[in-house]
Amino acid sequence: MAKHGAVPDDRGEGAAAAGGGNGGDHRRGDGRARAAAPTPLRTVRGKAKNEGPLALDRLIHERIRLGILSALAATDAVSFNDLKKLLATTDGNLSVHARKLEEANYIACTKSFENRVPKTEYSITAAGRRAFERYLDHMEALIRAARER
């Protein structure tokens, strides 16, 4: 026979309730929720794959990095300070994201002096432009598929 606060199992025997079963805690640790097998996920049409030629470029997908590439795709070069104002971000945040894009060879960084003041400019590389266009194509396909539903 099951004790008060215990839930009988298949054999009719009770397991102690959560918290030892003596403190009036009526939460059940009976495992009934665990007994139900999880429903397998079904394939969703238009869902992006994590890897492969149809995968979304996770490097570009982040908001600040997408903003950097968008700005650089529209012009030849943009200064660090202009990008910072445009994206409403901090020096550190912009530096970190710009460096990731540099490491992927998506953008190039040029440092110089203008009236003895250091100036950093970024420009998009050919690889960066190709990656950005591929990203836009992917997003357009996702939007088109979503609207066709």
Coordinates of C-alpha atoms in Angstrom, one line a residue:
M1 CA 0.0 0.0 0.0
A2 CA 1.3 3.4 -0.9
K3 CA 2.0 5.9 1.8
H4 CA 0.2 9.3 1.9
G5 CA 1.9 11.6 -0.7
A6 CA 3.2 8.6 -2.6
V7 CA 2.0 7.5 -6.0
P8 CA 1.5 3.8 -6.6
D9 CA 3.6 2.3 -9.4
D10 CA 2.7 -0.6 -11.6
R11 CA 3.2 -3.0 -8.8
G12 CA 0.9 -1.0 -6.5
E13 CA 3.8 0.1 -4.3
G14 CA 4.3 3.7 -3.6
A15 CA 7.3 5.9 -4.1
A16 CA 8.0 8.7 -1.7
A17 CA 6.8 12.1 -2.8
A18 CA 9.4 14.7 -3.7
G19 CA 11.0 16.3 -0.7
G20 CA 11.0 13.0 1.3
G21 CA 7.2 12.7 1.5
N22 CA 7.0 13.9 5.1
G23 CA 6.7 17.6 4.8
G24 CA 3.3 18.0 3.2
D25 CA 4.8 18.6 -0.2
H26 CA 2.4 17.3 -2.7
R27 CA 4.6 17.5 -5.8
R28 CA 4.8 14.2 -7.4
G29 CA 8.1 12.7 -8.6
D30 CA 6.2 9.7 -10.1
G31 CA 7.8 9.9 -13.5
R32 CA 4.4 9.9 -15.3
A33 CA 5.6 12.8 -17.5
R34 CA 8.7 10.8 -18.3
A35 CA 6.7 7.8 -19.4
A36 CA 5.3 9.7 -22.4
A37 CA 7.7 9.5 -25.3
P38 CA 8.6 12.8 -26.9
T39 CA 6.9 13.5 -30.2
P40 CA 9.5 13.5 -33.0
L41 CA 9.9 16.8 -34.8
R42 CA 8.5 16.8 -38.3
T43 CA 10.2 18.4 -41.2
V44 CA 9.2 22.0 -41.9
R45 CA 9.2 23.1 -45.5
G46 CA 11.6 26.0 -45.9
K47 CA 13.5 25.4 -42.7
A48 CA 17.2 26.4 -43.0
K49 CA 19.7 23.6 -42.5
N50 CA 22.5 24.1 -40.0
E51 CA 25.2 23.1 -42.4
G52 CA 25.6 22.7 -46.2
P53 CA 25.2 25.0 -49.1
L54 CA 21.7 26.1 -48.0
A55 CA 22.7 26.9 -44.5
L56 CA 22.3 30.4 -43.1
D57 CA 25.6 32.1 -42.6
R58 CA 25.7 32.4 -38.9
L59 CA 28.6 34.8 -39.0
I60 CA 26.5 37.4 -40.9
H61 CA 23.2 36.7 -39.2
E62 CA 24.2 38.6 -36.0
R63 CA 22.6 42.1 -35.9
I64 CA 25.8 44.2 -35.6
R65 CA 27.7 42.1 -38.2
L66 CA 24.8 42.3 -40.6
G67 CA 24.7 46.0 -40.1
I68 CA 28.4 46.3 -40.8
L69 CA 28.2 44.4 -44.0
S70 CA 25.1 46.2 -45.1
A71 CA 26.7 49.6 -44.6
L72 CA 29.9 48.5 -46.4
A73 CA 28.1 46.9 -49.3
A74 CA 26.5 50.3 -50.0
T75 CA 29.7 52.3 -50.1
D76 CA 33.4 52.0 -50.7
A77 CA 34.6 52.5 -47.1
V78 CA 33.2 53.6 -43.8
S79 CA 35.1 54.9 -40.8
F80 CA 35.0 53.2 -37.4
N81 CA 33.2 56.2 -35.8
D82 CA 30.6 56.4 -38.6
L83 CA 29.8 52.7 -38.2
K84 CA 29.6 53.1 -34.5
K85 CA 27.1 56.0 -34.9
L86 CA 25.2 54.2 -37.6
L87 CA 24.8 51.0 -35.6
A88 CA 24.3 52.7 -32.2
T89 CA 26.9 50.5 -30.5
T90 CA 29.9 50.8 -28.3
D91 CA 33.6 50.9 -29.4
G92 CA 34.2 47.4 -27.9
N93 CA 31.1 45.8 -29.4
L94 CA 31.9 47.2 -32.9
S95 CA 35.6 46.1 -32.5
V96 CA 34.7 42.6 -31.6
H97 CA 32.2 42.1 -34.4
A98 CA 34.4 43.8 -37.0
R99 CA 37.3 41.6 -36.0
K100 CA 35.2 38.5 -36.6
L101 CA 34.3 39.7 -40.1
E102 CA 38.0 40.5 -40.7
E103 CA 39.0 37.0 -39.6
A104 CA 36.5 35.5 -42.1
N105 CA 38.0 37.8 -44.8
Y106 CA 34.6 39.5 -45.3
I107 CA 35.9 43.0 -44.6
A108 CA 39.3 44.7 -44.7
C109 CA 40.6 47.2 -42.1
T110 CA 42.8 50.2 -43.0
K111 CA 44.4 52.3 -40.3
S112 CA 45.9 55.7 -41.0
F113 CA 46.3 59.2 -39.6
E114 CA 44.2 62.2 -40.5
N115 CA 45.5 65.5 -39.0
R116 CA 47.5 63.4 -36.6
V117 CA 44.4 61.6 -35.4
P118 CA 44.2 57.8 -35.9
K119 CA 41.5 56.8 -38.4
T120 CA 40.2 53.3 -39.0
E121 CA 38.2 52.5 -42.1
Y122 CA 36.5 49.3 -43.1
S123 CA 35.7 48.1 -46.6
I124 CA 34.0 45.0 -47.9
T125 CA 36.1 42.4 -49.6
A126 CA 35.1 40.3 -52.7
A127 CA 34.6 37.3 -50.4
G128 CA 32.5 39.4 -48.1
R129 CA 30.3 40.7 -50.9
R130 CA 29.7 37.2 -52.2
A131 CA 28.8 36.0 -48.7
F132 CA 26.5 39.0 -48.2
E133 CA 24.7 38.4 -51.5
R134 CA 24.4 34.7 -50.7
Y135 CA 22.9 35.6 -47.3
L136 CA 20.4 38.0 -48.9
D137 CA 19.4 35.3 -51.5
H138 CA 18.9 32.9 -48.7
M139 CA 16.7 35.4 -46.7
E140 CA 14.7 36.3 -49.8
A141 CA 14.0 32.6 -50.4
L142 CA 12.9 32.2 -46.8
I143 CA 10.6 35.2 -47.0
R144 CA 9.2 34.0 -50.3
A145 CA 8.5 30.5 -48.9
A146 CA 6.8 32.0 -45.8
R147 CA 4.6 34.2 -47.9
E148 CA 3.5 31.3 -50.2
R149 CA 2.0 29.5 -47.2

